[in-house]
């Protein structure tokens, strides 16, 4: 049975005060908090077996290597990848996307087309624009509607023999929309285009199955799913990862080096130059264990309940407008108070101990679509409660009185 009070005890930070008030942490889409189990994994690594991996004959190095590779296997199992070497450790989603975008430089030619969506985070827009500049490929955009849903009939029209790549996020960070990625992947494959799904916002809420999705690349950051910052993953189908050239050169990614010619290591090491974030990788594995112990079905069900409750309560506030009203949403609510700048509301909420994010959320095209400078975004995790939502609603009412 899911008991939120028991879960909250795993997160030491949730007992602290901010500005003299109990912390209400509603900035989970930016980064989640970390349970003791993950903090312990980090402390254990540095206290007991800190060592560089893959190269030492000594016991500590072997122990660290085994734990790091075990974490890779945990991630493989979690995402249901066919092989562990299809999981590349990166520093996060942004790094993973840039790795793939860089690799495609040599595979695209002038006039090829790349499709992204109107709902993307900047990190799933800018690397593709840079790729277009390098190759002469053309960027096309799947439009969205007022609810924040992508318009699939327009996507169908964009696909053609010229389409080589499609990049869409699984869940929008600014609006919470869950995109129909299976449809997007299947349609892209009909024209032989490869698909990358940005799962940064999906992985905290659900468990993607990369084989069932038949996706070519899937990327995520550990820090949004109870893990540490500075580590993430790239899943790529073996055939694609073998086709892409290495992203960075250096130690660990080579088979043999001479001044005449260097040959590259096998997967996954071909993409993992230099000393990696060893502790981060191991703690990422601990985070995945932690979330699976609770269970993603339980998490999704609980968070959906929080979303419905918060949506209902926020609607009671006059002049409050919610952006992102898709039927398929996760626990992210973006909103504004009529005539009041989001930043001012965020500042007052902070004084009351409530952490929300304000601004464009690195998704300026979405803000442009709604003709607003930004929103206030409250994003909930499985350790949040309805009573915290009540605190948010009361604080917004106060902020509204103070600012209008
Ligand atoms: N893609 C999406 C959909 C995201 O939400 C984010 C981060 C990224 C990519 C980049 O991830 P990173 O770990 O490499 O930085 N989103 C947010 C956010 O919504 N607020 O702060 C970071």
Tab-separated table of C-alpha atoms and ligand atoms in Angstrom:
chain	number	residue	atom	x	y	z
A	1	UNK	CA	0.000	0.000	0.000
A	2	UNK	CA	1.250	3.478	-0.909
A	3	UNK	CA	1.589	5.682	2.136
A	4	UNK	CA	2.814	9.155	1.298
A	5	UNK	CA	3.844	9.925	4.883
A	6	UNK	CA	6.130	6.873	4.899
A	7	UNK	CA	7.542	7.856	1.498
A	8	UNK	CA	8.232	11.406	2.689
A	9	UNK	CA	10.464	10.053	5.450
A	10	UNK	CA	12.861	8.853	2.723
A	11	UNK	CA	13.482	12.466	1.632
A	12	UNK	CA	15.473	14.361	4.276
A	13	UNK	CA	15.071	17.734	2.547
A	14	UNK	CA	11.281	17.643	2.974
A	15	UNK	CA	11.605	18.326	6.698
A	16	UNK	CA	13.409	21.645	6.259
A	17	UNK	CA	11.979	25.122	6.395
A	18	UNK	CA	12.350	27.851	3.799
A	19	UNK	CA	11.859	31.452	4.869
A	20	UNK	CA	10.578	30.164	8.180
A	21	UNK	CA	7.830	28.036	6.558
A	22	UNK	CA	7.749	24.274	5.901
A	23	UNK	CA	9.148	23.630	2.428
A	24	UNK	CA	6.537	22.836	-0.222
A	25	UNK	CA	8.573	21.624	-3.178
A	26	UNK	CA	6.648	21.958	-6.438
A	27	UNK	CA	9.599	22.340	-8.814
A	28	UNK	CA	9.951	18.648	-9.568
A	29	UNK	CA	9.992	19.094	-13.342
A	30	UNK	CA	13.234	21.048	-12.938
A	31	UNK	CA	14.766	18.435	-10.661
A	32	UNK	CA	13.369	15.943	-8.189
A	33	UNK	CA	14.453	15.599	-4.590
A	34	UNK	CA	16.676	12.674	-3.570
A	35	UNK	CA	15.768	9.863	-1.194
A	36	UNK	CA	18.149	8.689	1.537
A	37	UNK	CA	18.747	5.483	-0.444
A	38	UNK	CA	20.343	7.505	-3.274
A	39	UNK	CA	22.252	9.776	-0.892
A	40	UNK	CA	23.560	6.624	0.856
A	41	UNK	CA	24.754	5.175	-2.472
A	42	UNK	CA	26.748	8.367	-3.103
A	43	UNK	CA	28.266	8.410	0.390
A	44	UNK	CA	29.032	4.671	0.180
A	45	UNK	CA	30.909	5.133	-3.109
A	46	UNK	CA	33.133	7.959	-1.852
A	47	UNK	CA	33.565	6.435	1.619
A	48	UNK	CA	34.307	2.861	0.648
A	49	UNK	CA	35.330	2.173	-2.945
A	50	UNK	CA	36.121	5.425	-4.797
A	51	UNK	CA	38.388	4.423	-7.676
A	52	UNK	CA	38.723	4.873	-11.413
A	53	UNK	CA	37.026	2.187	-13.460
A	54	UNK	CA	37.745	-0.137	-16.380
A	55	UNK	CA	41.505	0.183	-16.129
A	56	UNK	CA	42.828	-0.933	-12.763
A	57	UNK	CA	43.900	-4.415	-11.770
A	58	UNK	CA	43.440	-3.542	-8.126
A	59	UNK	CA	40.425	-4.575	-6.089
A	60	UNK	CA	38.903	-1.131	-5.550
A	61	UNK	CA	38.921	-0.440	-9.274
A	62	UNK	CA	37.305	-3.802	-9.924
A	63	UNK	CA	34.637	-3.132	-7.310
A	64	UNK	CA	33.835	0.311	-8.739
A	65	UNK	CA	33.768	-1.109	-12.286
A	66	UNK	CA	31.395	-3.892	-11.243
A	67	UNK	CA	29.006	-1.465	-9.509
A	68	UNK	CA	29.090	0.963	-12.460
A	69	UNK	CA	28.377	-1.798	-14.965
A	70	UNK	CA	25.678	-3.189	-12.686
A	71	UNK	CA	24.013	0.235	-12.840
A	72	UNK	CA	24.114	0.051	-16.649
A	73	UNK	CA	22.355	-3.314	-16.448
A	74	UNK	CA	19.722	-1.870	-14.109
A	75	UNK	CA	19.036	0.888	-16.632
A	76	UNK	CA	18.918	-1.651	-19.474
A	77	UNK	CA	16.369	-3.721	-17.577
A	78	UNK	CA	14.344	-0.682	-16.581
A	79	UNK	CA	13.996	0.558	-20.162
A	80	UNK	CA	13.821	-2.991	-21.535
A	81	UNK	CA	16.710	-2.478	-23.949
A	82	UNK	CA	17.840	-5.629	-25.701
A	83	UNK	CA	21.529	-5.192	-24.774
A	84	UNK	CA	23.377	-3.397	-21.954
A	85	UNK	CA	25.759	-1.882	-24.510
A	86	UNK	CA	22.807	0.006	-26.005
A	87	UNK	CA	22.832	2.144	-22.837
A	88	UNK	CA	25.369	4.978	-22.999
A	89	UNK	CA	26.068	6.964	-19.839
A	90	UNK	CA	26.020	10.714	-20.529
A	91	UNK	CA	25.920	13.819	-18.360
A	92	UNK	CA	22.185	14.169	-19.008
A	93	UNK	CA	19.492	14.653	-21.624
A	94	UNK	CA	21.197	17.673	-23.194
A	95	UNK	CA	24.449	15.756	-23.639
A	96	UNK	CA	22.582	12.732	-25.055
A	97	UNK	CA	20.768	14.834	-27.647
A	98	UNK	CA	23.958	16.635	-28.693
A	99	UNK	CA	25.732	13.302	-29.052
A	100	UNK	CA	23.123	12.069	-31.520
A	101	UNK	CA	22.850	15.421	-33.342
A	102	UNK	CA	26.599	15.559	-33.765
A	103	UNK	CA	26.689	11.977	-35.034
A	104	UNK	CA	24.130	12.716	-37.723
A	105	UNK	CA	26.321	15.467	-39.234
A	106	UNK	CA	27.981	12.914	-41.464
A	107	UNK	CA	24.743	11.094	-42.309
A	108	UNK	CA	22.625	14.012	-43.587
A	109	UNK	CA	22.821	16.001	-46.780
A	110	UNK	CA	21.398	19.277	-48.055
A	111	UNK	CA	17.623	19.125	-48.469
A	112	UNK	CA	17.081	16.296	-45.979
A	113	UNK	CA	14.332	17.095	-43.491
A	114	UNK	CA	14.188	16.910	-39.719
A	115	UNK	CA	10.922	17.138	-37.794
A	116	UNK	CA	10.612	18.468	-34.252
A	117	UNK	CA	7.508	19.510	-32.350
A	118	UNK	CA	6.162	22.844	-31.157
A	119	UNK	CA	6.307	21.485	-27.593
A	120	UNK	CA	10.064	20.997	-27.323
A	121	UNK	CA	12.483	22.129	-24.642
A	122	UNK	CA	15.290	24.260	-26.104
A	123	UNK	CA	17.659	21.334	-25.702
A	124	UNK	CA	15.586	19.422	-28.262
A	125	UNK	CA	15.528	22.367	-30.686
A	126	UNK	CA	18.918	24.066	-30.699
A	127	UNK	CA	21.139	21.000	-31.375
A	128	UNK	CA	18.979	20.184	-34.426
A	129	UNK	CA	19.174	23.775	-35.671
A	130	UNK	CA	22.953	23.524	-35.333
A	131	UNK	CA	22.839	20.227	-37.244
A	132	UNK	CA	20.815	21.931	-40.003
A	133	UNK	CA	23.416	24.707	-40.203
A	134	UNK	CA	26.189	22.136	-40.592
A	135	UNK	CA	24.426	19.950	-43.164
A	136	UNK	CA	21.901	22.116	-45.040
A	137	UNK	CA	19.035	19.968	-43.719
A	138	UNK	CA	15.667	21.661	-43.133
A	139	UNK	CA	13.834	21.826	-39.800
A	140	UNK	CA	10.045	21.314	-39.835
A	141	UNK	CA	7.749	21.730	-36.839
A	142	UNK	CA	4.648	19.751	-35.803
A	143	UNK	CA	2.200	22.442	-34.646
A	144	UNK	CA	0.153	22.359	-31.441
A	145	UNK	CA	-3.389	23.429	-30.547
A	146	UNK	CA	-4.801	25.538	-27.700
A	147	UNK	CA	-4.949	22.529	-25.366
A	148	UNK	CA	-1.248	21.904	-25.871
A	149	UNK	CA	-1.768	18.762	-27.957
A	150	UNK	CA	0.322	18.173	-31.066
A	151	UNK	CA	-1.781	18.104	-34.234
A	152	UNK	CA	-1.173	14.652	-35.652
A	153	UNK	CA	-2.885	15.325	-38.999
A	154	UNK	CA	-0.273	18.065	-39.573
A	155	UNK	CA	2.502	15.647	-38.603
A	156	UNK	CA	1.232	13.186	-41.209
A	157	UNK	CA	1.500	15.943	-43.842
A	158	UNK	CA	5.093	16.810	-42.880
A	159	UNK	CA	6.364	13.268	-43.357
A	160	UNK	CA	7.915	12.467	-46.720
A	161	UNK	CA	10.773	10.601	-48.358
A	162	UNK	CA	12.971	13.585	-47.389
A	163	UNK	CA	12.302	13.069	-43.673
A	164	UNK	CA	15.368	11.530	-42.088
A	165	UNK	CA	14.837	12.238	-38.392
A	166	UNK	CA	11.981	12.975	-36.008
A	167	UNK	CA	12.579	14.360	-32.496
A	168	UNK	CA	9.767	14.758	-30.018
A	169	UNK	CA	9.543	14.820	-26.269
A	170	UNK	CA	7.565	12.102	-24.537
A	171	UNK	CA	6.089	14.640	-22.118
A	172	UNK	CA	6.223	18.439	-22.389
A	173	UNK	CA	8.058	20.128	-19.518
A	174	UNK	CA	6.090	23.365	-19.831
A	175	UNK	CA	2.541	21.985	-20.206
A	176	UNK	CA	2.702	18.349	-19.090
A	177	UNK	CA	1.179	16.982	-22.316
A	178	UNK	CA	1.878	13.278	-22.892
A	179	UNK	CA	2.580	12.990	-26.608
A	180	UNK	CA	1.368	10.074	-28.750
A	181	UNK	CA	4.892	8.806	-29.288
A	182	UNK	CA	3.992	5.304	-30.490
A	183	UNK	CA	1.996	6.823	-33.347
A	184	UNK	CA	4.832	9.278	-34.076
A	185	UNK	CA	7.439	6.493	-34.140
A	186	UNK	CA	5.395	4.128	-36.324
A	187	UNK	CA	4.563	6.851	-38.846
A	188	UNK	CA	8.214	7.973	-39.050
A	189	UNK	CA	9.347	4.406	-39.652
A	190	UNK	CA	6.956	4.144	-42.595
A	191	UNK	CA	9.185	6.697	-44.377
A	192	UNK	CA	12.399	5.168	-42.947
A	193	UNK	CA	13.102	8.124	-40.651
A	194	UNK	CA	14.831	7.571	-37.307
A	195	UNK	CA	13.142	8.783	-34.120
A	196	UNK	CA	14.631	10.229	-30.937
A	197	UNK	CA	12.324	10.582	-27.957
A	198	UNK	CA	13.295	13.039	-25.236
A	199	UNK	CA	12.132	11.270	-22.103
A	200	UNK	CA	13.459	13.815	-19.585
A	201	UNK	CA	9.962	14.569	-18.252
A	202	UNK	CA	8.463	11.134	-18.793
A	203	UNK	CA	10.880	8.980	-16.802
A	204	UNK	CA	9.904	10.437	-13.399
A	205	UNK	CA	6.303	9.334	-14.046
A	206	UNK	CA	6.305	6.187	-16.167
A	207	UNK	CA	8.436	3.286	-17.328
A	208	UNK	CA	9.156	3.390	-21.057
A	209	UNK	CA	9.708	0.118	-22.922
A	210	UNK	CA	12.086	0.959	-25.764
A	211	UNK	CA	11.536	-2.354	-27.544
A	212	UNK	CA	7.746	-2.138	-27.431
A	213	UNK	CA	8.006	1.466	-28.653
A	214	UNK	CA	10.499	0.377	-31.331
A	215	UNK	CA	12.182	3.746	-30.778
A	216	UNK	CA	15.637	4.387	-32.272
A	217	UNK	CA	16.944	6.680	-29.512
A	218	UNK	CA	15.538	7.471	-26.068
A	219	UNK	CA	17.205	9.946	-23.692
A	220	UNK	CA	16.764	10.927	-20.041
A	221	UNK	CA	18.407	12.650	-17.049
A	222	UNK	CA	18.869	10.913	-13.697
A	223	UNK	CA	18.280	14.065	-11.680
A	224	UNK	CA	14.601	14.294	-12.614
A	225	UNK	CA	13.967	10.770	-11.357
A	226	UNK	CA	15.441	10.845	-7.849
A	227	UNK	CA	19.047	10.461	-9.040
A	228	UNK	CA	21.956	12.915	-8.908
A	229	UNK	CA	22.708	15.744	-11.328
A	230	UNK	CA	25.407	15.357	-13.968
A	231	UNK	CA	24.397	11.923	-15.200
A	232	UNK	CA	21.893	10.614	-17.704
A	233	UNK	CA	21.465	8.080	-20.428
A	234	UNK	CA	21.173	7.579	-24.123
A	235	UNK	CA	19.490	4.439	-25.352
A	236	UNK	CA	20.208	3.721	-28.991
A	237	UNK	CA	19.434	0.677	-31.080
A	238	UNK	CA	22.683	-1.230	-31.552
A	239	UNK	CA	22.639	-0.762	-35.339
A	240	UNK	CA	22.242	3.028	-34.992
A	241	UNK	CA	24.962	3.340	-32.358
A	242	UNK	CA	27.327	1.365	-34.568
A	243	UNK	CA	26.512	3.651	-37.493
A	244	UNK	CA	27.115	6.926	-35.601
A	245	UNK	CA	30.709	8.173	-35.269
A	246	UNK	CA	32.106	8.834	-31.755
A	247	UNK	CA	31.133	12.149	-30.176
A	248	UNK	CA	34.301	12.895	-28.213
A	249	UNK	CA	37.788	11.480	-28.543
A	250	UNK	CA	39.945	10.515	-25.591
A	251	UNK	CA	40.791	7.744	-23.188
A	252	UNK	CA	38.506	4.729	-22.773
A	253	UNK	CA	36.832	5.120	-26.183
A	254	UNK	CA	39.655	3.602	-28.256
A	255	UNK	CA	40.730	0.120	-29.290
A	256	UNK	CA	44.218	1.116	-30.478
A	257	UNK	CA	45.994	4.455	-30.914
A	258	UNK	CA	48.943	5.281	-33.150
A	259	UNK	CA	49.780	8.630	-34.734
A	260	UNK	CA	48.792	7.143	-38.079
A	261	UNK	CA	45.372	5.796	-37.114
A	262	UNK	CA	43.123	5.198	-34.146
A	263	UNK	CA	40.479	2.507	-33.968
A	264	UNK	CA	37.512	2.854	-31.676
A	265	UNK	CA	36.298	0.701	-28.826
A	266	UNK	CA	33.162	-1.389	-29.045
A	267	UNK	CA	29.850	-0.136	-27.675
A	268	UNK	CA	29.169	1.348	-25.195
A	269	UNK	CA	32.733	2.612	-24.610
A	270	UNK	CA	32.969	4.202	-28.067
A	271	UNK	CA	30.728	6.987	-26.726
A	272	UNK	CA	32.198	7.230	-23.225
A	273	UNK	CA	35.494	9.095	-23.555
A	274	UNK	CA	37.335	10.019	-20.369
A	275	UNK	CA	36.631	9.235	-16.731
A	276	UNK	CA	32.848	9.158	-16.412
A	277	UNK	CA	30.636	10.250	-13.544
A	278	UNK	CA	31.200	6.923	-11.776
A	279	UNK	CA	29.411	7.807	-8.567
A	280	UNK	CA	26.582	9.408	-10.525
A	281	UNK	CA	26.065	6.298	-12.635
A	282	UNK	CA	25.938	4.069	-9.574
A	283	UNK	CA	23.520	6.445	-7.821
A	284	UNK	CA	21.368	6.542	-10.984
A	285	UNK	CA	21.040	2.772	-10.582
A	286	UNK	CA	20.047	3.261	-6.931
A	287	UNK	CA	17.402	5.812	-7.979
A	288	UNK	CA	15.909	3.371	-10.469
A	289	UNK	CA	15.823	0.677	-7.778
A	290	UNK	CA	14.118	3.100	-5.410
A	291	UNK	CA	11.409	4.146	-7.852
A	292	UNK	CA	10.746	0.577	-8.919
A	293	UNK	CA	10.342	-0.476	-5.296
A	294	UNK	CA	7.443	1.979	-5.060
A	295	UNK	CA	6.244	0.997	-8.532
A	296	UNK	CA	5.473	3.197	-11.504
A	297	UNK	CA	1.806	2.195	-11.662
A	298	UNK	CA	1.381	3.340	-8.069
A	299	UNK	CA	3.324	6.556	-8.753
A	300	UNK	CA	1.281	7.396	-11.862
A	301	UNK	CA	-2.017	6.734	-10.107
A	302	UNK	CA	-1.122	8.859	-7.085
A	303	UNK	CA	0.231	11.750	-9.154
A	304	UNK	CA	-2.849	11.722	-11.389
A	305	UNK	CA	-4.965	12.155	-8.286
A	306	UNK	CA	-2.805	15.136	-7.213
A	307	UNK	CA	-3.129	16.647	-10.701
A	308	UNK	CA	-6.930	16.380	-10.695
A	309	UNK	CA	-7.187	17.809	-7.197
A	310	UNK	CA	-4.868	20.731	-7.959
A	311	UNK	CA	-6.599	21.501	-11.264
A	312	UNK	CA	-9.970	21.630	-9.520
A	313	UNK	CA	-8.706	23.830	-6.677
A	314	UNK	CA	-6.802	26.231	-8.918
A	315	UNK	CA	-9.845	26.702	-11.133
A	316	UNK	CA	-11.645	28.126	-8.100
A	317	UNK	CA	-9.309	31.159	-8.177
A	318	UNK	CA	-10.812	33.896	-10.290
A	319	UNK	CA	-8.541	35.219	-13.044
A	320	UNK	CA	-6.300	32.148	-12.964
A	321	UNK	CA	-5.709	30.596	-16.375
A	322	UNK	CA	-4.156	27.167	-16.863
A	323	UNK	CA	-2.027	26.563	-19.970
A	324	UNK	CA	-1.954	22.953	-21.104
A	325	UNK	CA	-5.374	21.352	-20.925
A	326	UNK	CA	-4.727	18.117	-22.778
A	327	UNK	CA	-6.666	15.032	-21.673
A	328	UNK	CA	-3.308	13.243	-21.586
A	329	UNK	CA	-1.270	15.075	-18.988
A	330	UNK	CA	1.166	14.392	-16.179
A	331	UNK	CA	1.330	16.282	-12.919
A	332	UNK	CA	2.514	19.623	-14.286
A	333	UNK	CA	0.336	22.737	-14.091
A	334	UNK	CA	1.362	25.939	-15.849
A	335	UNK	CA	-0.757	28.959	-15.054
A	336	UNK	CA	-0.941	32.741	-14.819
A	337	UNK	CA	-2.949	35.247	-12.830
A	338	UNK	CA	-4.619	37.817	-15.028
A	339	UNK	CA	-2.651	41.061	-15.197
A	340	UNK	CA	0.139	39.860	-12.887
A	341	UNK	CA	3.674	38.916	-13.932
A	342	UNK	CA	4.519	35.258	-13.132
A	343	UNK	CA	7.831	36.277	-11.533
A	344	UNK	CA	6.047	38.419	-8.926
A	345	UNK	CA	3.796	35.522	-7.939
A	346	UNK	CA	6.777	33.138	-7.754
A	347	UNK	CA	8.638	35.537	-5.454
A	348	UNK	CA	5.715	35.815	-3.040
A	349	UNK	CA	5.186	32.032	-3.037
A	350	UNK	CA	8.855	31.599	-2.160
A	351	UNK	CA	8.403	33.852	0.864
A	352	UNK	CA	5.763	31.352	1.974
A	353	UNK	CA	8.117	28.393	1.542
A	354	UNK	CA	6.607	27.241	-1.756
A	355	UNK	CA	9.032	26.429	-4.568
A	356	UNK	CA	7.562	26.812	-8.061
A	357	UNK	CA	9.263	27.750	-11.301
A	358	UNK	CA	8.437	30.898	-13.232
A	359	UNK	CA	9.501	31.940	-16.710
A	360	UNK	CA	9.547	30.383	-20.162
A	361	UNK	CA	10.788	26.977	-18.904
A	362	UNK	CA	13.291	26.751	-21.782
A	363	UNK	CA	10.315	26.408	-24.126
A	364	UNK	CA	10.012	29.890	-25.630
A	365	UNK	CA	8.077	28.749	-28.738
A	366	UNK	CA	5.259	27.552	-26.441
A	367	UNK	CA	5.148	30.925	-24.675
A	368	UNK	CA	5.127	32.678	-28.071
A	369	UNK	CA	2.211	30.485	-29.149
A	370	UNK	CA	0.162	31.620	-26.137
A	371	UNK	CA	1.528	35.197	-26.480
A	372	UNK	CA	2.746	35.297	-22.873
A	373	UNK	CA	6.188	36.003	-21.381
A	374	UNK	CA	6.051	32.935	-19.187
A	375	UNK	CA	4.010	31.003	-16.671
A	376	UNK	CA	4.077	29.891	-13.066
A	377	UNK	CA	4.675	26.138	-13.092
A	378	UNK	CA	3.817	23.808	-10.248
A	379	UNK	CA	5.022	20.265	-10.894
A	380	UNK	CA	4.161	17.470	-8.491
A	381	UNK	CA	5.958	14.292	-7.508
A	382	UNK	CA	4.779	11.194	-5.652
A	383	UNK	CA	6.045	12.632	-2.331
A	384	UNK	CA	3.781	15.703	-2.559
A	385	UNK	CA	0.429	15.863	-0.784
A	386	UNK	CA	-3.015	17.385	-1.169
A	387	UNK	CA	-2.416	19.467	1.920
A	388	UNK	CA	0.621	21.003	0.183
A	389	UNK	CA	-1.653	21.816	-2.756
A	390	UNK	CA	-4.029	23.521	-0.323
A	391	UNK	CA	-1.071	25.601	0.896
A	392	UNK	CA	-0.285	26.554	-2.708
A	393	UNK	CA	-3.873	27.581	-3.417
A	394	UNK	CA	-4.062	29.701	-0.259
A	395	UNK	CA	-0.701	31.304	-1.030
A	396	UNK	CA	-1.802	32.172	-4.577
A	397	UNK	CA	-4.953	33.791	-3.191
A	398	UNK	CA	-2.800	35.890	-0.865
A	399	UNK	CA	-0.375	36.777	-3.665
A	400	UNK	CA	-3.291	37.837	-5.816
A	401	UNK	CA	-4.583	40.159	-3.099
A	402	UNK	CA	-1.142	41.646	-2.561
A	403	UNK	CA	-0.429	42.217	-6.250
A	404	UNK	CA	-3.760	43.412	-7.619
B	1	LIG	N1	14.154	17.924	-22.303
B	1	LIG	C1	13.118	18.217	-21.510
B	1	LIG	C2	11.737	17.825	-21.939
B	1	LIG	C3	13.348	18.852	-20.290
B	1	LIG	O1	12.311	19.127	-19.499
B	1	LIG	C4	14.669	19.194	-19.909
B	1	LIG	C5	14.962	19.946	-18.644
B	1	LIG	C6	15.705	18.847	-20.771
B	1	LIG	C7	15.411	18.218	-21.955
B	1	LIG	C8	17.136	19.114	-20.416
B	1	LIG	O2	17.532	18.242	-19.402
B	1	LIG	P1	18.961	18.396	-18.709
B	1	LIG	O3	18.920	17.437	-17.564
B	1	LIG	O4	19.974	18.027	-19.726
B	1	LIG	O5	19.070	19.826	-18.287
B	1	LIG	N2	13.878	20.679	-18.128
B	1	LIG	C9	13.926	21.602	-17.142
B	1	LIG	C10	12.780	22.266	-16.692
B	1	LIG	O6	11.647	22.071	-17.129
B	1	LIG	N3	13.118	23.134	-15.715
B	1	LIG	O7	14.444	23.030	-15.523
B	1	LIG	C11	14.950	22.073	-16.410
